[in-house]
N, CA and C atoms as an extended XYZ file, in Angstrom:
438
Properties=species:S:1:pos:R:3:atomname:S:1:resname:S:1:resid:I:1 pbc="F F F"
N       127.968       95.684       21.518 N   MET     1
C       126.557       95.682       21.001 CA  MET     1
C       126.297       94.287       20.399 C   MET     1
N       125.207       93.621       20.725 N   PRO     2
C       124.934       92.273       20.277 CA  PRO     2
C       124.603       92.299       18.762 C   PRO     2
N       124.840       91.229       18.111 N   SER     3
C       124.473       91.201       16.652 CA  SER     3
C       123.040       91.095       16.547 C   SER     3
N       122.525       91.449       15.289 N   PRO     4
C       121.029       91.348       15.022 CA  PRO     4
C       120.543       89.935       15.236 C   PRO     4
N       121.353       88.902       14.869 N   THR     5
C       120.932       87.578       15.010 CA  THR     5
C       120.767       87.182       16.468 C   THR     5
N       121.647       87.677       17.277 N   ALA     6
C       121.619       87.306       18.688 CA  ALA     6
C       120.472       88.071       19.319 C   ALA     6
N       120.157       89.252       18.918 N   ARG     7
C       119.018       90.043       19.437 CA  ARG     7
C       117.731       89.374       19.076 C   ARG     7
N       117.628       88.905       17.785 N   LEU     8
C       116.391       88.220       17.313 CA  LEU     8
C       116.208       87.012       18.143 C   LEU     8
N       117.258       86.157       18.344 N   LEU     9
C       117.110       84.973       19.139 CA  LEU     9
C       116.677       85.337       20.579 C   LEU     9
N       117.168       86.387       21.177 N   ALA    10
C       116.810       86.741       22.506 CA  ALA    10
C       115.348       87.239       22.479 C   ALA    10
N       114.868       87.908       21.455 N   VAL    11
C       113.480       88.343       21.402 CA  VAL    11
C       112.612       87.101       21.286 C   VAL    11
N       112.932       86.165       20.471 N   ALA    12
C       112.155       84.899       20.276 CA  ALA    12
C       112.066       84.176       21.550 C   ALA    12
N       113.187       84.043       22.310 N   THR    13
C       113.274       83.348       23.622 CA  THR    13
C       112.384       83.984       24.606 C   THR    13
N       112.360       85.349       24.702 N   VAL    14
C       111.559       86.047       25.670 CA  VAL    14
C       110.057       85.840       25.257 C   VAL    14
N       109.761       85.975       23.971 N   THR    15
C       108.443       85.767       23.534 CA  THR    15
C       107.868       84.363       23.892 C   THR    15
N       108.717       83.361       23.805 N   ALA    16
C       108.376       81.972       24.100 CA  ALA    16
C       108.073       81.875       25.599 C   ALA    16
N       108.958       82.548       26.383 N   LEU    17
C       108.817       82.431       27.828 CA  LEU    17
C       107.526       83.144       28.292 C   LEU    17
N       107.223       84.313       27.644 N   LEU    18
C       106.013       85.034       28.069 CA  LEU    18
C       104.813       84.342       27.610 C   LEU    18
N       104.808       83.653       26.487 N   ALA    19
C       103.668       82.898       25.996 CA  ALA    19
C       103.332       81.731       26.871 C   ALA    19
N       104.334       81.026       27.462 N   THR    20
C       104.040       79.871       28.261 CA  THR    20
C       103.840       80.296       29.675 C   THR    20
N       104.321       81.379       30.056 N   GLY    21
C       104.110       81.898       31.404 CA  GLY    21
C       105.130       81.370       32.486 C   GLY    21
N       105.930       80.357       32.209 N   THR    22
C       106.902       79.894       33.053 CA  THR    22
C       108.245       79.699       32.295 C   THR    22
N       109.274       79.991       32.889 N   PRO    23
C       110.643       79.719       32.243 CA  PRO    23
C       110.922       78.362       32.059 C   PRO    23
N       111.665       78.040       31.096 N   ALA    24
C       112.147       76.648       30.814 CA  ALA    24
C       113.155       76.273       31.925 C   ALA    24
N       113.108       75.010       32.307 N   GLN    25
C       114.000       74.522       33.288 CA  GLN    25
C       115.187       73.807       32.556 C   GLN    25
N       116.395       74.092       33.004 N   ALA    26
C       117.512       73.387       32.475 CA  ALA    26
C       117.669       72.003       33.063 C   ALA    26
N       118.108       71.018       32.250 N   GLU    27
C       118.255       69.745       32.774 CA  GLU    27
C       119.407       69.665       33.748 C   GLU    27
N       119.378       68.991       34.804 N   PRO    28
C       120.468       68.918       35.832 CA  PRO    28
C       121.636       68.227       35.106 C   PRO    28
N       122.809       68.704       35.395 N   THR    29
C       124.007       68.144       34.802 CA  THR    29
C       124.523       66.998       35.619 C   THR    29
N       124.932       65.933       34.985 N   SER    30
C       125.539       64.814       35.735 CA  SER    30
C       127.040       65.074       35.707 C   SER    30
N       127.728       64.306       36.579 N   PRO    31
C       129.181       64.482       36.638 CA  PRO    31
C       129.910       64.202       35.292 C   PRO    31
N       129.282       63.422       34.375 N   THR    32
C       129.876       63.097       33.117 CA  THR    32
C       129.415       64.085       32.006 C   THR    32
N       128.524       64.970       32.289 N   THR    33
C       128.058       65.963       31.299 CA  THR    33
C       129.023       67.177       31.344 C   THR    33
N       129.615       67.482       30.179 N   PRO    34
C       130.507       68.651       30.215 CA  PRO    34
C       129.631       69.969       30.439 C   PRO    34
N       130.212       70.905       31.101 N   VAL    35
C       129.475       72.106       31.353 CA  VAL    35
C       130.265       73.314       30.725 C   VAL    35
N       129.677       74.168       29.957 N   SER    36
C       130.352       75.217       29.329 CA  SER    36
C       130.901       76.190       30.352 C   SER    36
N       132.102       76.678       30.176 N   SER    37
C       132.650       77.674       31.117 CA  SER    37
C       132.362       79.076       30.721 C   SER    37
N       131.655       79.247       29.583 N   GLY    38
C       131.401       80.638       29.127 CA  GLY    38
C       130.315       81.322       29.942 C   GLY    38
N       130.163       82.631       29.720 N   GLN    39
C       129.185       83.352       30.367 CA  GLN    39
C       127.836       83.136       29.830 C   GLN    39
N       126.817       82.995       30.691 N   ASN    40
C       125.412       82.785       30.242 CA  ASN    40
C       124.852       84.074       29.695 C   ASN    40
N       124.736       84.272       28.363 N   GLN    41
C       124.304       85.555       27.809 CA  GLN    41
C       122.814       85.734       27.910 C   GLN    41
N       122.079       84.643       28.260 N   PHE    42
C       120.660       84.831       28.399 CA  PHE    42
C       120.200       85.028       29.777 C   PHE    42
N       121.060       85.110       30.745 N   ALA    43
C       120.684       85.369       32.146 CA  ALA    43
C       119.924       86.683       32.315 C   ALA    43
N       120.393       87.785       31.674 N   PRO    44
C       119.643       89.047       31.813 CA  PRO    44
C       118.182       88.899       31.351 C   PRO    44
N       117.889       88.148       30.327 N   LEU    45
C       116.598       87.990       29.875 CA  LEU    45
C       115.629       87.365       30.929 C   LEU    45
N       116.195       86.376       31.607 N   ALA    46
C       115.382       85.619       32.582 CA  ALA    46
C       115.087       86.458       33.842 C   ALA    46
N       115.982       87.420       34.151 N   THR    47
C       115.718       88.188       35.391 CA  THR    47
C       115.155       89.633       35.148 C   THR    47
N       115.158       90.066       33.938 N   CYS    48
C       114.764       91.490       33.665 CA  CYS    48
C       113.302       91.709       34.155 C   CYS    48
N       112.348       90.825       33.890 N   TYR    49
C       110.987       91.117       34.275 CA  TYR    49
C       110.741       90.578       35.687 C   TYR    49
N       111.698       89.856       36.308 N   GLY    50
C       111.500       89.411       37.680 CA  GLY    50
C       111.287       90.488       38.695 C   GLY    50
N       111.778       91.677       38.496 N   GLY    51
C       111.673       92.756       39.405 CA  GLY    51
C       110.618       93.770       39.015 C   GLY    51
N       109.691       93.370       38.237 N   ALA    52
C       108.644       94.282       37.727 CA  ALA    52
C       107.871       94.905       38.896 C   ALA    52
N       107.482       96.157       38.702 N   VAL    53
C       106.684       96.933       39.622 CA  VAL    53
C       105.305       97.160       39.049 C   VAL    53
N       104.275       97.070       39.939 N   ARG    54
C       102.924       97.216       39.393 CA  ARG    54
C       102.388       98.562       39.732 C   ARG    54
N       101.734       99.206       38.743 N   SER    55
C       101.021      100.432       38.965 CA  SER    55
C        99.545      100.206       38.801 C   SER    55
N        98.733      100.873       39.737 N   TYR    56
C        97.323      100.623       39.649 CA  TYR    56
C        96.646      101.931       39.845 C   TYR    56
N        95.827      102.365       38.916 N   PHE    57
C        95.018      103.546       39.068 CA  PHE    57
C        93.539      103.127       39.102 C   PHE    57
N        92.769      103.530       40.140 N   GLU    58
C        91.339      103.210       40.367 CA  GLU    58
C        90.560      103.300       39.130 C   GLU    58
N        90.647      104.377       38.465 N   THR    59
C        90.026      104.557       37.129 CA  THR    59
C        91.126      105.042       36.147 C   THR    59
N        91.028      104.671       34.938 N   GLY    60
C        92.043      105.132       33.995 CA  GLY    60
C        92.016      106.575       33.638 C   GLY    60
N        90.845      107.229       33.892 N   ARG    61
C        90.605      108.577       33.604 CA  ARG    61
C        91.168      108.991       32.228 C   ARG    61
N        91.881      110.066       32.103 N   TYR    62
C        92.591      110.438       30.857 CA  TYR    62
C        94.029      110.006       30.909 C   TYR    62
N        94.452      109.392       31.990 N   GLY    63
C        95.835      108.953       32.187 CA  GLY    63
C        96.353      109.203       33.536 C   GLY    63
N        97.661      109.208       33.699 N   GLY    64
C        98.294      109.483       35.012 CA  GLY    64
C        99.768      109.186       34.853 C   GLY    64
N       100.439      109.330       35.996 N   SER    65
C       101.913      109.041       36.073 CA  SER    65
C       102.135      108.029       37.167 C   SER    65
N       103.190      107.235       36.920 N   ALA    66
C       103.607      106.155       37.875 CA  ALA    66
C       105.067      106.405       38.149 C   ALA    66
N       105.470      106.214       39.357 N   GLY    67
C       106.873      106.376       39.742 CA  GLY    67
C       107.053      107.550       40.677 C   GLY    67
N       108.186      107.651       41.136 N   GLN    68
C       109.434      107.738       40.508 CA  GLN    68
C       110.201      106.387       40.708 C   GLN    68
N       110.920      105.988       39.707 N   TYR    69
C       111.629      104.776       39.782 CA  TYR    69
C       113.093      105.056       39.382 C   TYR    69
N       114.010      104.109       39.612 N   ARG    70
C       115.415      104.279       39.258 CA  ARG    70
C       115.832      103.097       38.459 C   ARG    70
N       116.434      103.289       37.276 N   THR    71
C       116.797      102.108       36.430 CA  THR    71
C       117.888      101.267       37.238 C   THR    71
N       117.880       99.968       36.837 N   THR    72
C       118.728       98.999       37.561 CA  THR    72
C       119.577       98.231       36.523 C   THR    72
N       120.339       97.396       36.957 N   THR    73
C       121.169       96.493       36.102 CA  THR    73
C       120.355       95.307       35.439 C   THR    73
N       119.146       95.139       35.963 N   ARG    74
C       118.302       94.065       35.424 CA  ARG    74
C       118.022       94.116       33.872 C   ARG    74
N       117.582       95.276       33.493 N   CYS    75
C       117.236       95.569       32.103 CA  CYS    75
C       118.041       96.686       31.484 C   CYS    75
N       118.257       96.540       30.178 N   ARG    76
C       118.928       97.640       29.450 CA  ARG    76
C       117.893       98.695       29.045 C   ARG    76
N       116.683       98.305       28.960 N   ASP    77
C       115.573       99.258       28.512 CA  ASP    77
C       114.555       99.418       29.668 C   ASP    77
N       113.662      100.328       29.384 N   ILE    78
C       112.471      100.528       30.344 CA  ILE    78
C       111.295       99.868       29.559 C   ILE    78
N       110.720       98.815       30.143 N   ASN    79
C       109.621       98.133       29.579 CA  ASN    79
C       108.339       98.222       30.365 C   ASN    79
N       107.219       98.247       29.591 N   VAL    80
C       105.911       98.434       30.269 CA  VAL    80
C       104.944       97.383       29.616 C   VAL    80
N       104.146       96.803       30.551 N   ARG    81
C       103.128       95.830       30.079 CA  ARG    81
C       101.822       96.405       30.576 C   ARG    81
N       100.835       96.570       29.608 N   ASN    82
C        99.488       97.121       29.964 CA  ASN    82
C        98.638       95.924       30.295 C   ASN    82
N        98.120       95.828       31.480 N   ALA    83
C        97.257       94.760       31.929 CA  ALA    83
C        95.733       95.226       31.942 C   ALA    83
N        95.459       96.340       31.290 N   SER    84
C        94.177       96.944       31.313 CA  SER    84
C        93.333       96.334       30.210 C   SER    84
N        91.985       96.623       30.232 N   VAL    85
C        91.061       96.137       29.176 CA  VAL    85
C        91.001       97.147       28.081 C   VAL    85
N        91.731       98.251       28.049 N   TYR    86
C        91.744       99.227       27.015 CA  TYR    86
C        93.207       99.592       26.695 C   TYR    86
N        93.479      100.053       25.460 N   GLY    87
C        94.762      100.513       25.047 CA  GLY    87
C        95.129      101.790       25.759 C   GLY    87
N        96.348      102.152       25.793 N   THR    88
C        96.842      103.460       26.392 CA  THR    88
C        98.180      103.719       25.716 C   THR    88
N        98.539      105.022       25.841 N   ASP    89
C        99.893      105.459       25.358 CA  ASP    89
C       100.748      105.636       26.612 C   ASP    89
N       102.060      105.421       26.442 N   ALA    90
C       102.980      105.618       27.562 CA  ALA    90
C       104.215      106.280       27.076 C   ALA    90
N       104.831      107.057       27.970 N   CYS    91
C       106.090      107.674       27.725 CA  CYS    91
C       106.885      107.723       28.976 C   CYS    91
N       108.189      107.997       28.869 N   VAL    92
C       109.135      108.055       30.022 CA  VAL    92
C       109.596      109.532       30.204 C   VAL    92
N       109.613      109.913       31.385 N   ILE    93
C       110.052      111.231       31.800 CA  ILE    93
C       111.337      111.034       32.610 C   ILE    93
N       112.466      111.526       32.129 N   PHE    94
C       113.702      111.373       32.918 CA  PHE    94
C       113.801      112.570       33.871 C   PHE    94
N       113.296      112.467       35.038 N   VAL    95
C       113.006      113.551       35.951 CA  VAL    95
C       114.193      114.444       36.313 C   VAL    95
N       115.403      113.878       36.288 N   ASP    96
C       116.571      114.665       36.597 CA  ASP    96
C       116.961      115.638       35.525 C   ASP    96
N       116.432      115.391       34.283 N   LYS    97
C       116.766      116.210       33.116 CA  LYS    97
C       115.683      117.025       32.604 C   LYS    97
N       114.493      116.602       32.663 N   THR    98
C       113.337      117.271       31.933 CA  THR    98
C       112.028      116.917       32.626 C   THR    98
N       110.962      117.709       32.297 N   SER    99
C       109.588      117.295       32.747 CA  SER    99
C       108.807      116.876       31.501 C   SER    99
N       109.490      116.691       30.377 N   ALA   100
C       108.791      116.314       29.168 CA  ALA   100
C       109.013      114.799       28.838 C   ALA   100
N       108.075      114.282       28.023 N   CYS   101
C       108.169      112.895       27.693 CA  CYS   101
C       109.261      112.666       26.643 C   CYS   101
N       109.822      111.419       26.611 N   ASN   102
C       110.750      111.081       25.605 CA  ASN   102
C       110.057      110.951       24.192 C   ASN   102
N       109.063      110.022       24.160 N   TYR   103
C       108.168      109.862       22.895 CA  TYR   103
C       107.103      108.922       23.394 C   TYR   103
N       105.975      109.005       22.761 N   TRP   104
C       104.771      108.208       23.095 CA  TRP   104
C       104.819      106.848       22.486 C   TRP   104
N       104.476      105.748       23.156 N   THR   105
C       104.384      104.457       22.668 CA  THR   105
C       103.091      103.911       22.951 C   THR   105
N       102.377      103.332       21.951 N   TYR   106
C       101.060      102.753       22.163 CA  TYR   106
C       101.159      101.392       22.761 C   TYR   106
N       100.381      101.141       23.813 N   LEU   107
C       100.249       99.890       24.506 CA  LEU   107
C        98.858       99.256       24.327 C   LEU   107
N        98.665       98.268       23.544 N   PRO   108
C        97.370       97.728       23.326 CA  PRO   108
C        96.854       97.126       24.619 C   PRO   108
N        95.502       96.911       24.705 N   ALA   109
C        94.921       96.282       25.855 CA  ALA   109
C        95.516       94.877       26.097 C   ALA   109
N        95.758       94.592       27.309 N   ASN   110
C        96.390       93.255       27.735 CA  ASN   110
C        97.628       92.961       26.882 C   ASN   110
N        98.500       93.937       26.737 N   SER   111
C        99.655       93.754       25.932 CA  SER   111
C       100.723       92.932       26.603 C   SER   111
N       101.683       92.494       25.819 N   GLY   112
C       102.975       91.875       26.383 CA  GLY   112
C       103.866       93.077       26.790 C   GLY   112
N       105.076       92.723       27.056 N   TRP   113
C       106.116       93.733       27.399 CA  TRP   113
C       106.433       94.515       26.190 C   TRP   113
N       106.416       95.862       26.270 N   ILE   114
C       106.778       96.783       25.212 CA  ILE   114
C       107.788       97.758       25.684 C   ILE   114
N       108.850       98.035       24.924 N   THR   115
C       109.929       98.940       25.300 CA  THR   115
C       109.448      100.319       25.114 C   THR   115
N       109.579      101.151       26.188 N   VAL   116
C       109.223      102.613       26.077 CA  VAL   116
C       110.392      103.542       26.154 C   VAL   116
N       111.608      102.984       26.421 N   ALA   117
C       112.833      103.671       26.354 CA  ALA   117
C       113.967      102.672       26.223 C   ALA   117
N       114.880      102.950       25.343 N   THR   118
C       115.920      102.098       25.001 CA  THR   118
C       117.299      102.549       25.517 C   THR   118
N       118.196      101.556       25.794 N   ASN   119
C       119.601      101.790       26.159 CA  ASN   119
C       119.706      102.933       27.243 C   ASN   119
N       118.945      102.776       28.358 N   VAL   120
C       118.959      103.660       29.464 CA  VAL   120
C       120.103      103.255       30.437 C   VAL   120
N       120.917      104.185       30.878 N   ARG   121
C       121.957      103.912       31.801 CA  ARG   121
C       121.338      103.463       33.181 C   ARG   121
N       122.124      102.743       33.982 N   ASP   122
C       121.698      102.323       35.230 CA  ASP   122
C       121.740      103.593       36.185 C   ASP   122
N       120.782      103.585       37.140 N   GLY   123
C       120.757      104.652       38.157 CA  GLY   123
C       120.090      105.959       37.631 C   GLY   123
N       119.306      105.869       36.628 N   VAL   124
C       118.655      107.024       36.108 CA  VAL   124
C       117.234      107.106       36.711 C   VAL   124
N       116.814      108.244       37.295 N   ASN   125
C       115.460      108.435       37.816 CA  ASN   125
C       114.448      108.737       36.662 C   ASN   125
N       113.320      108.170       36.744 N   PHE   126
C       112.312      108.315       35.750 CA  PHE   126
C       110.887      108.116       36.247 C   PHE   126
N       109.922      108.585       35.563 N   ARG   127
C       108.412      108.343       35.787 CA  ARG   127
C       107.848      107.771       34.464 C   ARG   127
N       106.791      107.094       34.542 N   VAL   128
C       106.130      106.640       33.369 CA  VAL   128
C       104.802      107.324       33.353 C   VAL   128
N       104.457      108.009       32.205 N   ARG   129
C       103.277      108.811       32.044 CA  ARG   129
C       102.290      108.052       31.124 C   ARG   129
N       101.099      107.948       31.411 N   PHE   130
C       100.081      107.371       30.561 CA  PHE   130
C        99.064      108.391       30.112 C   PHE   130
N        98.555      108.190       28.866 N   GLU   131
C        97.591      109.059       28.290 CA  GLU   131
C        96.588      108.298       27.464 C   GLU   131
N        95.284      108.515       27.773 N   ASN   132
C        94.179      107.813       27.149 CA  ASN   132
C        93.458      108.903       26.237 C   ASN   132
N        92.846      108.280       25.103 N   LEU   133
C        92.183      109.139       24.209 CA  LEU   133
C        90.844      109.673       24.810 C   LEU   133
N        90.256      108.916       25.734 N   ARG   134
C        88.992      109.321       26.306 CA  ARG   134
C        89.022      108.957       27.803 C   ARG   134
N        88.028      109.420       28.536 N   TYR   135
C        87.972      109.045       30.006 CA  TYR   135
C        87.633      107.591       30.114 C   TYR   135
N        88.394      106.877       30.926 N   GLU   136
C        88.205      105.445       31.093 CA  GLU   136
C        87.783      105.198       32.568 C   GLU   136
N        86.646      104.508       32.719 N   TYR   137
C        86.153      104.259       34.035 CA  TYR   137
C        86.777      102.952       34.691 C   TYR   137
N        87.262      102.101       33.764 N   GLU   138
C        87.945      100.873       34.240 CA  GLU   138
C        89.401      101.228       34.787 C   GLU   138
N        89.908      100.415       35.617 N   PRO   139
C        91.221      100.640       36.181 CA  PRO   139
C        92.328      100.581       35.128 C   PRO   139
N        93.362      101.355       35.372 N   LEU   140
C        94.581      101.241       34.531 CA  LEU   140
C        95.635      100.446       35.352 C   LEU   140
N        96.039       99.328       34.848 N   ILE   141
C        96.976       98.421       35.482 CA  ILE   141
C        98.189       98.253       34.556 C   ILE   141
N        99.337       98.545       35.084 N   ALA   142
C       100.497       98.450       34.259 CA  ALA   142
C       101.668       97.828       35.114 C   ALA   142
N       102.620       97.226       34.438 N   TYR   143
C       103.795       96.669       35.119 CA  TYR   143
C       105.006       97.324       34.444 C   TYR   143
N       105.972       97.594       35.216 N   HIS   144
C       107.193       98.306       34.676 CA  HIS   144
C       108.424       97.429       35.049 C   HIS   144
N       109.275       97.190       34.082 N   ALA   145
C       110.495       96.457       34.304 CA  ALA   145
C       111.638       97.323       33.816 C   ALA   145
N       112.618       97.545       34.635 N   PHE   146
C       113.739       98.446       34.394 CA  PHE   146
C       114.988       97.969       35.004 C   PHE   146
């Protein structure tokens, strides 16, 4: 389990990457520049959102469900980004175990990535359910990284 300091640094790094929209590029190494032989602990952060899947609902209505998806090695958590003009709630349903939500997480309008399920094993089947407080005529657009 990573230390709180390492996790804080990772969150700050991801936040900076999301704010700029493009990942930082490493300087090329020259033959005289020493290269660390250690494992790159930030590699999962750079690739987690790279495999994101888009969900689109013609109208947001009162909500809906997206998926079925299967967790991968890219991310430790299930993350959702709301790209809609209104806020919505989201939860995860682990379909092989239950038809109920894990817990509801609020996603503000045009949000960044928000974790809706933590420490999920690889290879777990799930759906993401959305719920709105009122009928929404605008589309619901969300991205899922897992």
